[in-house]
Tab-separated table of C-alpha atoms in Angstrom:
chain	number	residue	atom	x	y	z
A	1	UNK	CA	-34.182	-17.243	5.386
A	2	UNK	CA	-34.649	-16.986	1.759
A	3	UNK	CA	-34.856	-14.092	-0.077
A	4	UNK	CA	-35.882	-13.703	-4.241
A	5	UNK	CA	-35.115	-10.626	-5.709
A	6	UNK	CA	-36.544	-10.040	-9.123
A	7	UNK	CA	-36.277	-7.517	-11.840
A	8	UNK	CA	-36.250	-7.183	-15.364
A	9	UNK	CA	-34.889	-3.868	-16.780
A	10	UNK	CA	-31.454	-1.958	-16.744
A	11	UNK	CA	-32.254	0.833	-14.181
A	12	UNK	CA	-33.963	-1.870	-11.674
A	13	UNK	CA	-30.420	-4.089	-12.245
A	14	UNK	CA	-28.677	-1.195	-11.341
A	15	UNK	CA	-29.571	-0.047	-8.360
A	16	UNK	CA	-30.594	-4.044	-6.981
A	17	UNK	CA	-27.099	-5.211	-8.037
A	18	UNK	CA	-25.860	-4.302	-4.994
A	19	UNK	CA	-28.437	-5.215	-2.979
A	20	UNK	CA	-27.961	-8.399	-4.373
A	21	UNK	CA	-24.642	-8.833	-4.149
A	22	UNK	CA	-25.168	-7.629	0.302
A	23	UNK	CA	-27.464	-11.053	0.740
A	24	UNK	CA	-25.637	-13.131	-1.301
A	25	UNK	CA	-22.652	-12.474	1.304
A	26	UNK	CA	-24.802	-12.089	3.847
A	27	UNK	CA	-24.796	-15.365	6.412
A	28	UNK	CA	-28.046	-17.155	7.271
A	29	UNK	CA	-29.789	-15.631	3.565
A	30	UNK	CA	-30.379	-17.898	1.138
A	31	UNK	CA	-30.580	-15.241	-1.855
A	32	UNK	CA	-32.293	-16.505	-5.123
A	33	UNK	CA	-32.664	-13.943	-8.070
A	34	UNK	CA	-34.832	-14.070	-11.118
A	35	UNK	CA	-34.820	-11.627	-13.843
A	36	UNK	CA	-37.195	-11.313	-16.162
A	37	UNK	CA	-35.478	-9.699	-19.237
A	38	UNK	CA	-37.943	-6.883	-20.164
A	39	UNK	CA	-34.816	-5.453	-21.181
A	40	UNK	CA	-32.894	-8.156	-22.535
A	41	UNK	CA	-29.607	-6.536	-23.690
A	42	UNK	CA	-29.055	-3.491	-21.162
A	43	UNK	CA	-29.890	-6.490	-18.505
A	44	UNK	CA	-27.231	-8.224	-19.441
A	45	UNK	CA	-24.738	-5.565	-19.460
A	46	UNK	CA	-25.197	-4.525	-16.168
A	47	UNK	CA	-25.379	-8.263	-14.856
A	48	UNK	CA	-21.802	-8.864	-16.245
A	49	UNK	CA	-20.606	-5.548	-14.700
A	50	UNK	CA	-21.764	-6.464	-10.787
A	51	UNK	CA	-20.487	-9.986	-11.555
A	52	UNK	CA	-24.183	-11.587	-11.339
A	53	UNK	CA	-25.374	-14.652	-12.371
A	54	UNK	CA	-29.924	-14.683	-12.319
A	55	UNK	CA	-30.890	-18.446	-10.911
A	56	UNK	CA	-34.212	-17.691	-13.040
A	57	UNK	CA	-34.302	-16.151	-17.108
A	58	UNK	CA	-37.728	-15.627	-17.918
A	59	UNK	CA	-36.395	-14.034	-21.316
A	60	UNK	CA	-39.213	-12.416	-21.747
A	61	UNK	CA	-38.583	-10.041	-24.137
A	62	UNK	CA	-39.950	-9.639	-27.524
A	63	UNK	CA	-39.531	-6.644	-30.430
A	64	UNK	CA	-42.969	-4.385	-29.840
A	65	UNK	CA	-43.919	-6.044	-26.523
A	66	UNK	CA	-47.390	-4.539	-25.108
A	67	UNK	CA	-47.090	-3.488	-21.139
A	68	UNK	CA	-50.172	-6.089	-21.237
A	69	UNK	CA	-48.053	-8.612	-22.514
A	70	UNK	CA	-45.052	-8.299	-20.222
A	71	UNK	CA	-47.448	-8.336	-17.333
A	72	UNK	CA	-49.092	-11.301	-18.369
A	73	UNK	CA	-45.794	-13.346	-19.544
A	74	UNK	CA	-44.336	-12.014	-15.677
A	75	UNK	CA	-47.380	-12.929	-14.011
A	76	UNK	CA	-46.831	-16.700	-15.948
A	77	UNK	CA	-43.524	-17.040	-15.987
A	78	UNK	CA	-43.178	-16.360	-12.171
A	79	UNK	CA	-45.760	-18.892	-11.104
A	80	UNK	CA	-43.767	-21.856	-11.013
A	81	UNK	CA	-40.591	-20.322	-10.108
A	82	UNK	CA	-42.387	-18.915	-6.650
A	83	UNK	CA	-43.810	-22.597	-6.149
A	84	UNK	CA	-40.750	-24.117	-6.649
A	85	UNK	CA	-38.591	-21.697	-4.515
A	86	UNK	CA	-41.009	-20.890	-1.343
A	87	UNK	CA	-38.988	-17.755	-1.008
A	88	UNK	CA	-39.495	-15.875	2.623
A	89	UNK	CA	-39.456	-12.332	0.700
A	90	UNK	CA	-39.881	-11.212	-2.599
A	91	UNK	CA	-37.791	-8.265	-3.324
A	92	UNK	CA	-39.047	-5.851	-6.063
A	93	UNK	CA	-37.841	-2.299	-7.222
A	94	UNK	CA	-39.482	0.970	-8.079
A	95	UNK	CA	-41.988	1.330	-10.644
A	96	UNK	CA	-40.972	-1.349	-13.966
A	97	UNK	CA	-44.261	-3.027	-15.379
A	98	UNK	CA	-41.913	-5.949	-13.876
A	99	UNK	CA	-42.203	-4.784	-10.346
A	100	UNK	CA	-45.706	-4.731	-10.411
A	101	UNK	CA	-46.267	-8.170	-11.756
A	102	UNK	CA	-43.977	-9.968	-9.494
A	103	UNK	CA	-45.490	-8.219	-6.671
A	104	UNK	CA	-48.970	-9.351	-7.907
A	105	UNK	CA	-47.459	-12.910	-8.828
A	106	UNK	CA	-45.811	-13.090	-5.541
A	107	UNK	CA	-49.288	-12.095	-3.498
A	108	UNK	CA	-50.693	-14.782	-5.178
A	109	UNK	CA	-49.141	-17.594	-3.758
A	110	UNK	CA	-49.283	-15.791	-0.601
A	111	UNK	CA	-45.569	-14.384	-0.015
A	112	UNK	CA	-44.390	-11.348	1.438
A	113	UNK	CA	-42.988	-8.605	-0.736
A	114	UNK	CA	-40.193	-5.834	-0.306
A	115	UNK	CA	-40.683	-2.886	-1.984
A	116	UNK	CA	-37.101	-1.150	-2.501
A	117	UNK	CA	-37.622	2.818	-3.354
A	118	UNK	CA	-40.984	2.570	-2.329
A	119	UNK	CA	-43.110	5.753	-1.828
A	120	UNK	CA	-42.599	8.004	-4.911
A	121	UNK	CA	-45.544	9.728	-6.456
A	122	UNK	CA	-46.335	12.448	-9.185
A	123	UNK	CA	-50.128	11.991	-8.100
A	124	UNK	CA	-51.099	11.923	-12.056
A	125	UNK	CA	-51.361	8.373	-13.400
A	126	UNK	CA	-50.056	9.071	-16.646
A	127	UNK	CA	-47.382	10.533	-15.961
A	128	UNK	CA	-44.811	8.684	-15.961
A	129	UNK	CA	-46.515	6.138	-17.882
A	130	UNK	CA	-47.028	3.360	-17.170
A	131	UNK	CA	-44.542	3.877	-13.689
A	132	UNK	CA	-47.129	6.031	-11.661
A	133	UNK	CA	-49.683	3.336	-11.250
A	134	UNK	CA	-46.845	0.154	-11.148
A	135	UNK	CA	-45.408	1.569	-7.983
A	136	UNK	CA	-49.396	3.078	-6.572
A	137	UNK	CA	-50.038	-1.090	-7.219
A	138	UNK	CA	-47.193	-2.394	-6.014
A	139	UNK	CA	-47.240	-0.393	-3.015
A	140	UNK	CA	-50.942	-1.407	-1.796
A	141	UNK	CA	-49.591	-5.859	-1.934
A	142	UNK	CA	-46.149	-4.713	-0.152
A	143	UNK	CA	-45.599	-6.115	3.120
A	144	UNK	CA	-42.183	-3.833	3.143
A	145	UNK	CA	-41.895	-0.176	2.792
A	146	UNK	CA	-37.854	0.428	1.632
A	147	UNK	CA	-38.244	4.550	1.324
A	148	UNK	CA	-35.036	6.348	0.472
A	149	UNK	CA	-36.836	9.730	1.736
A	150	UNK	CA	-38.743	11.017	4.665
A	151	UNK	CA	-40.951	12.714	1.704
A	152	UNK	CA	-41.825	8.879	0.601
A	153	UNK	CA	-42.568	7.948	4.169
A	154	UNK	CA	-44.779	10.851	4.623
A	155	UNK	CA	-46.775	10.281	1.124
A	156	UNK	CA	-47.097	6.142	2.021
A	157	UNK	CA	-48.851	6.917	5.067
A	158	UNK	CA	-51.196	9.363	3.084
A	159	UNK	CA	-52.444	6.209	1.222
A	160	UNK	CA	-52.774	3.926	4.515
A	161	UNK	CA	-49.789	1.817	4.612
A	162	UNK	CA	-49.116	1.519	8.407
A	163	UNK	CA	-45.670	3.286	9.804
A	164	UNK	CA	-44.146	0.593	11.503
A	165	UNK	CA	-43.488	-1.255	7.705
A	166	UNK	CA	-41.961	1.722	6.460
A	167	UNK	CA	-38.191	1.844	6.770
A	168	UNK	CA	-35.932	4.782	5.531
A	169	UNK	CA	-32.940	3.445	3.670
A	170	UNK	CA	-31.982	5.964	1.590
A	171	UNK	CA	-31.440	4.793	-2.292
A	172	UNK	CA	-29.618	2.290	-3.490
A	173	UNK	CA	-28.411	3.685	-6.527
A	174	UNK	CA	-25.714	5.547	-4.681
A	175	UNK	CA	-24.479	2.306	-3.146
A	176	UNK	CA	-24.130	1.205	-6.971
A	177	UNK	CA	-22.622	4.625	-7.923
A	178	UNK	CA	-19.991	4.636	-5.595
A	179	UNK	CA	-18.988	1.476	-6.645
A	180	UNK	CA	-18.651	2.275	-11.134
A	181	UNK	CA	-17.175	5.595	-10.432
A	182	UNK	CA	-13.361	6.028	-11.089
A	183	UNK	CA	-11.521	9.832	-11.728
A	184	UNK	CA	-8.924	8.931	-14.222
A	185	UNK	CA	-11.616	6.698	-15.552
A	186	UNK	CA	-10.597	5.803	-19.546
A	187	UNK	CA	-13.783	5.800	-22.466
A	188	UNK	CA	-14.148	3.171	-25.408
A	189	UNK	CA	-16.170	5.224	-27.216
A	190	UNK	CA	-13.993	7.285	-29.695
A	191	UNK	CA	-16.305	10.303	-29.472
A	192	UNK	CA	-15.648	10.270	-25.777
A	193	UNK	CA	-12.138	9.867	-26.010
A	194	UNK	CA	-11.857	13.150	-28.657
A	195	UNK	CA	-13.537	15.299	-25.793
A	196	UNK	CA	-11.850	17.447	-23.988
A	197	UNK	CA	-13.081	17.230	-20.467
A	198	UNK	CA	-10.437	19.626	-18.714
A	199	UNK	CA	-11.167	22.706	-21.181
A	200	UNK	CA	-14.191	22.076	-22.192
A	201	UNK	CA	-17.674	22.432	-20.225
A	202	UNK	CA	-19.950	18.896	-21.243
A	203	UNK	CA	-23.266	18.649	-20.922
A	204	UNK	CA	-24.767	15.426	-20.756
A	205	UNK	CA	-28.051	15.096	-21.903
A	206	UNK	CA	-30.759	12.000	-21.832
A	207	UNK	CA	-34.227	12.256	-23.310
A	208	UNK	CA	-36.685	8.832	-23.724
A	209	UNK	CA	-39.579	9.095	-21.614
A	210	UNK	CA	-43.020	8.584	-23.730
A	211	UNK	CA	-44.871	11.795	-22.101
A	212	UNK	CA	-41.593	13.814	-24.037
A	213	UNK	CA	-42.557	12.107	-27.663
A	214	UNK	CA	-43.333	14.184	-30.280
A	215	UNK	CA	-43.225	18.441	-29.275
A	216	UNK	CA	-42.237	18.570	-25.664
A	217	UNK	CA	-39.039	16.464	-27.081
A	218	UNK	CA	-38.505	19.344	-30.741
A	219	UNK	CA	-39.119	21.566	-27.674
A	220	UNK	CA	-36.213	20.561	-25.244
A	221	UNK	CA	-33.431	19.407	-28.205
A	222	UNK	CA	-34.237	23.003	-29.641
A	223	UNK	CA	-33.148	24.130	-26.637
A	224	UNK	CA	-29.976	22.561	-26.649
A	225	UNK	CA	-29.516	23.354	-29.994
A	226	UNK	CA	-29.432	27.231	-29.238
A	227	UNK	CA	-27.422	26.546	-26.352
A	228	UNK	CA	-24.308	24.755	-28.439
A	229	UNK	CA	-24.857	27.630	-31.202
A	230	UNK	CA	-24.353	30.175	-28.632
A	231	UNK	CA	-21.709	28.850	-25.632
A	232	UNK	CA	-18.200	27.868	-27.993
A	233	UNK	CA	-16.955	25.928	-25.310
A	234	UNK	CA	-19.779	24.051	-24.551
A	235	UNK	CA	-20.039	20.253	-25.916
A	236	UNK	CA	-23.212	18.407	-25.741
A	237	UNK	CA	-22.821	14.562	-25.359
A	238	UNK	CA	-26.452	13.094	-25.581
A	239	UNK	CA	-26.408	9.041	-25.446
A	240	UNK	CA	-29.587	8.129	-27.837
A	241	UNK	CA	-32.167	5.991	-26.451
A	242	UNK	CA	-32.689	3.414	-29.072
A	243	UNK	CA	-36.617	4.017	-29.570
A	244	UNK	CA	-36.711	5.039	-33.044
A	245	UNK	CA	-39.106	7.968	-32.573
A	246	UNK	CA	-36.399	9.598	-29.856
A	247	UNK	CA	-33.692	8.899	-32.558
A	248	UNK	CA	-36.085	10.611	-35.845
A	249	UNK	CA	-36.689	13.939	-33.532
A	250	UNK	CA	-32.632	14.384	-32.345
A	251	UNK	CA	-31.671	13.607	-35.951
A	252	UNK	CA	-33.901	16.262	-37.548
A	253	UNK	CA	-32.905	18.689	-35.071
A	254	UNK	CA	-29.114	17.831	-33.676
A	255	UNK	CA	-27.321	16.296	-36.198
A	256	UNK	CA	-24.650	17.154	-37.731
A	257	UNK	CA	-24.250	20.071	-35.517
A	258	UNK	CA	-20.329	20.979	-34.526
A	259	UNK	CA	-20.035	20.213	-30.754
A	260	UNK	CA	-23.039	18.092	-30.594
A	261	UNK	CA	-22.104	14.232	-30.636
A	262	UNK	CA	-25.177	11.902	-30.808
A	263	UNK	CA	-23.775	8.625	-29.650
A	264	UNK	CA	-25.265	5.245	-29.108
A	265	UNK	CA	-26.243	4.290	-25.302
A	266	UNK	CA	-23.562	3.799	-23.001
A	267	UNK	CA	-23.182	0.762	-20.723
A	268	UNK	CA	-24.170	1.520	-17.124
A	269	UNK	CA	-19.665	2.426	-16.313
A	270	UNK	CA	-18.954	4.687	-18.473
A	271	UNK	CA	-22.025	6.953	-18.332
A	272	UNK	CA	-21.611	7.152	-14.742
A	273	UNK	CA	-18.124	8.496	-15.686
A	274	UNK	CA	-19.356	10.242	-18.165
A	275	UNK	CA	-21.417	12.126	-15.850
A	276	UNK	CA	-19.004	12.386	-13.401
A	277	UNK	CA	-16.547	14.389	-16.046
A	278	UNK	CA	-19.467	16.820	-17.311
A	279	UNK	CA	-20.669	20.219	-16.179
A	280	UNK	CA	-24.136	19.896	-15.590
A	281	UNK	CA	-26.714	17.256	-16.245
A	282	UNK	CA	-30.433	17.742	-18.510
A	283	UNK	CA	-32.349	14.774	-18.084
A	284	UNK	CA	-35.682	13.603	-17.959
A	285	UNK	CA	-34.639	10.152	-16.345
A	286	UNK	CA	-35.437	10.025	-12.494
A	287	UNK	CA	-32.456	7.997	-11.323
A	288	UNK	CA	-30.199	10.402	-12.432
A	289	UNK	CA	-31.933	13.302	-10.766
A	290	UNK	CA	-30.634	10.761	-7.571
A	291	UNK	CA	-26.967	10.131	-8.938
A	292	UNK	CA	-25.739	13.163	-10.338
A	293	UNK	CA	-26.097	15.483	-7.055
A	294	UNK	CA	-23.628	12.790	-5.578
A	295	UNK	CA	-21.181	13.733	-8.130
A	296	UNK	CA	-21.722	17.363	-7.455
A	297	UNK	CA	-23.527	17.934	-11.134
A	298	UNK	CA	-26.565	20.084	-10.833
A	299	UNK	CA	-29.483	18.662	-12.789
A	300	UNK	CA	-32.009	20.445	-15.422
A	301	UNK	CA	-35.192	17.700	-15.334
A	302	UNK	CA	-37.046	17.957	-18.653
A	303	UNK	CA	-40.449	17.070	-17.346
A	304	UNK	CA	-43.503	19.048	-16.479
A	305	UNK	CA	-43.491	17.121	-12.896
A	306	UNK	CA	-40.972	15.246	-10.861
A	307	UNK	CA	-41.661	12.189	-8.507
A	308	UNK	CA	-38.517	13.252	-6.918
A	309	UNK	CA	-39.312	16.965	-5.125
A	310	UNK	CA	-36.795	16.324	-2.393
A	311	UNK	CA	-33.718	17.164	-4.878
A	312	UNK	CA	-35.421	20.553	-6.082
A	313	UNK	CA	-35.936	21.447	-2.235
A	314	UNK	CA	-32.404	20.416	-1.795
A	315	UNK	CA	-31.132	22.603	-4.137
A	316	UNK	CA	-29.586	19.580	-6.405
A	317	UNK	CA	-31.955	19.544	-9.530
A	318	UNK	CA	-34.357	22.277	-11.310
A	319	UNK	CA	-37.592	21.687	-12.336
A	320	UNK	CA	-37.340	22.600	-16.137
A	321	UNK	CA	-40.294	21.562	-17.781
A	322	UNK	CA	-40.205	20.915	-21.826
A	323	UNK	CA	-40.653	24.651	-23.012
A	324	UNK	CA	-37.961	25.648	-24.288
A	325	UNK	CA	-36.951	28.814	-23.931
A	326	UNK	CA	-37.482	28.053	-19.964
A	327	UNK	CA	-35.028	25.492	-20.660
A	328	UNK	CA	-32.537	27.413	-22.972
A	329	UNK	CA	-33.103	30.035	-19.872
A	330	UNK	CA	-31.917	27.662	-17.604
A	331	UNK	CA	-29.118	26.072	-18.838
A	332	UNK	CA	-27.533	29.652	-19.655
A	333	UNK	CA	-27.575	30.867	-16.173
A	334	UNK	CA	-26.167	27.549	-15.303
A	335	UNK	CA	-23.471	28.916	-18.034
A	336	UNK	CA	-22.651	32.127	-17.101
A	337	UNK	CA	-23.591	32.791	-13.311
A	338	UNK	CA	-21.057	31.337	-11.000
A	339	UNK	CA	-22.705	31.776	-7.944
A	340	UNK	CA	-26.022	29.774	-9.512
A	341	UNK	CA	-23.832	26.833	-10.620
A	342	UNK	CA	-21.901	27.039	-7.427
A	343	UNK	CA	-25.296	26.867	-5.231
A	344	UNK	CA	-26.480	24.013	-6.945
A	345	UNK	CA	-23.021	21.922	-7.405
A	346	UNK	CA	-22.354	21.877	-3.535
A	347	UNK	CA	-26.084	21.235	-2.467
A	348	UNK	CA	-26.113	17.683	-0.042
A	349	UNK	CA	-27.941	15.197	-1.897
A	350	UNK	CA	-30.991	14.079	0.368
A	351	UNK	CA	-31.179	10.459	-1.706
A	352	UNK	CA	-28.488	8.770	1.149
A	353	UNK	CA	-24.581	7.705	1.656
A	354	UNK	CA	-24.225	4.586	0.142
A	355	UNK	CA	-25.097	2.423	2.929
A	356	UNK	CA	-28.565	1.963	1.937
A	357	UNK	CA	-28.207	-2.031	0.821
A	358	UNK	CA	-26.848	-2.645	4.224
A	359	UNK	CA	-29.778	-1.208	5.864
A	360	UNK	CA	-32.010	-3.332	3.648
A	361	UNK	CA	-30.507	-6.230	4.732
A	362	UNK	CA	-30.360	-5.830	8.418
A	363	UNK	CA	-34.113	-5.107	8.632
A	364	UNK	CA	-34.921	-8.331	6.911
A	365	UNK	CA	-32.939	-9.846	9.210
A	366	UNK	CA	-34.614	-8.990	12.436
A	367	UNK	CA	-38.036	-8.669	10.582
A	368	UNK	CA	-38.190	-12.303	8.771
């Protein structure tokens, strides 16, 4: 059996590195992977961490890239690798405008594709942009259904897809997690290595999505602002995403603030650790609204929706939209009410227990 697993950008390498790594020691699989490079740089960081080496480049990647041009130069570039190959399975991840081309690419020559953490919705197309519709696409040409949640399940068979190709697998990113993760882990960084992580409470922060440009993001970094003026032994570590209109807004209203430390992006290690060593987590990423309730670090989510609702009805993660005194609200009773912090620290995550590469692997195995 062969089996091509493709992706392009750092979160998709992160939590398909260990997938990867399962069917390339996995007897009888043949395992192929191509990358695509939509994110040329993170890629590669992550691909030297799990030790992996892509069959296929497409290097794709070009400054100001147009979603229409990555799908077009996916949809191209994976042509001939497909013919070539013959791969049984196609193996895609999540919602990346790189998903949803190879899954399109890959139903055109007529092979079957695996959708790993398939069923999340928001039900509004833009938002997240463009991820809604990638994974709505991607999950009418799959022929597999990997859902880490019974909540995924149940909103794939709203849309038609029949229950006997859905498989719950829980998420893979907490197979990769448990793997980066070390307590007397040691940062580069010289920030990092200045904080003090036993007397001090950190707060990790990460802020990037487009919907968040512009006010909703002055919004949430004012909040954080009024939180470091007020809580002394607080210290805000926020890891900038490099678009330069995320950079201009936490500039104008962050820097040069005592306790604040604006830092360049971490490699996929040490900001696991670095979450792993903090106090509680503001995001409006979605994989970390999966990893961080693993560590036992409750989770503000700076969105107005999440694609995630299983983690709020766990316990794990608050919904706090991007106002920002609901925000500033938040985080101080997450600062100074025990029994709050305590309630959502020891919540079980419902995203899985590491095993869910294992399960992947075993149902392609009796399915193919």
């Amino acid at each position: 059996m062969k089996v091509m697993t493709v992706f392009g950008t750092r979160p998709e390498a992160i939590k398909m590195a260990p997938l990867v790594k399962k069917l390339n020691e996995t007897e009888g699989i043949e395992s192929v992977l191509c990358v695509t490079a939509q994110h040329r740089e993170m890629l590669d960081q992550v691909l030297e961490l799990f030790q992996l080496t892509p069959d296929y480049d497409l290097n794709i990647m070009k400054q100001n890239q147009t979603i229409s041009q990555i799908t077009s130069n996916v949809l191209v570039g994976l042509e001939e690798v497909l013919k070539k190959e013959k791969p049984d399975v196609v193996l895609v991840h999540g919602d990346t405008t790189t998903t949803f081309a190879a899954a399109l690419a890959s139903f055109y020559q007529q092979i079957k594709v695996g959708h790993v953490e398939a069923g999340l919705r928001t039900y509004d197309k833009y938002s997240p942009y463009p991820e809604e519709m990638n994974r709505v696409l991607t999950g009418h040409i799959a022929d597999f259904h990997f859902s880490p949640t019974e909540k995924n399940r149940m909103n794939l068979l709203k849309e038609g897809v029949i229950d006997d190709n859905i498989y719950i697998t829980g998420n893979t990113v907490i197979d990769a997690l448990f793997q980066v993760v070390d307590k007397p882990y040691e940062f580069e960084d010289e920030t990092l290595k200045k904080i003090d992580f036993e007397s001090k409470r950190v707060i990790t922060v990460t802020c990037h999505r487009r919907e968040n440009l512009g006010e909703n993001m002055e919004h949430i970094f004012g909040a954080i602002r009024k939180i470091a003026e007020e809580f002394q032994d607080v210290e805000i570590v926020y890891p900038m995403h490099m678009n330069p209109k995320v950079r201009e807004t936490a500039n104008k209203i962050l820097n040069n603030m005592e306790r604040v430390h604006l830092i360049d992006p971490l490699q996929y290690q040490p900001f696991e650790n670095l979450m792993a060593k903090s106090y509680f987590i503001i995001t409006d990423s979605g994989g970390i609204q999966e990893e961080a309730p693993s560590l036992g670090k409750p989770v503000l989510v700076v969105r107005k929706e999440t694609e995630r609702p299983e983690a709020v009805e766990a316990g794990t993660v608050k919904l706090a939209g991007v106002e920002m005194e609901t925000i500033y609200n938040l985080s101080k009773e997450l600062l100074t009410n025990q029994e709050a912090y305590n309630a959502m620290a020891h919540a079980v995550n419902p995203y899985g227990d590491g095993h869910a590469c294992e399960r992947i692997v075993d149902i392609l195995k009796k399915k193919l």
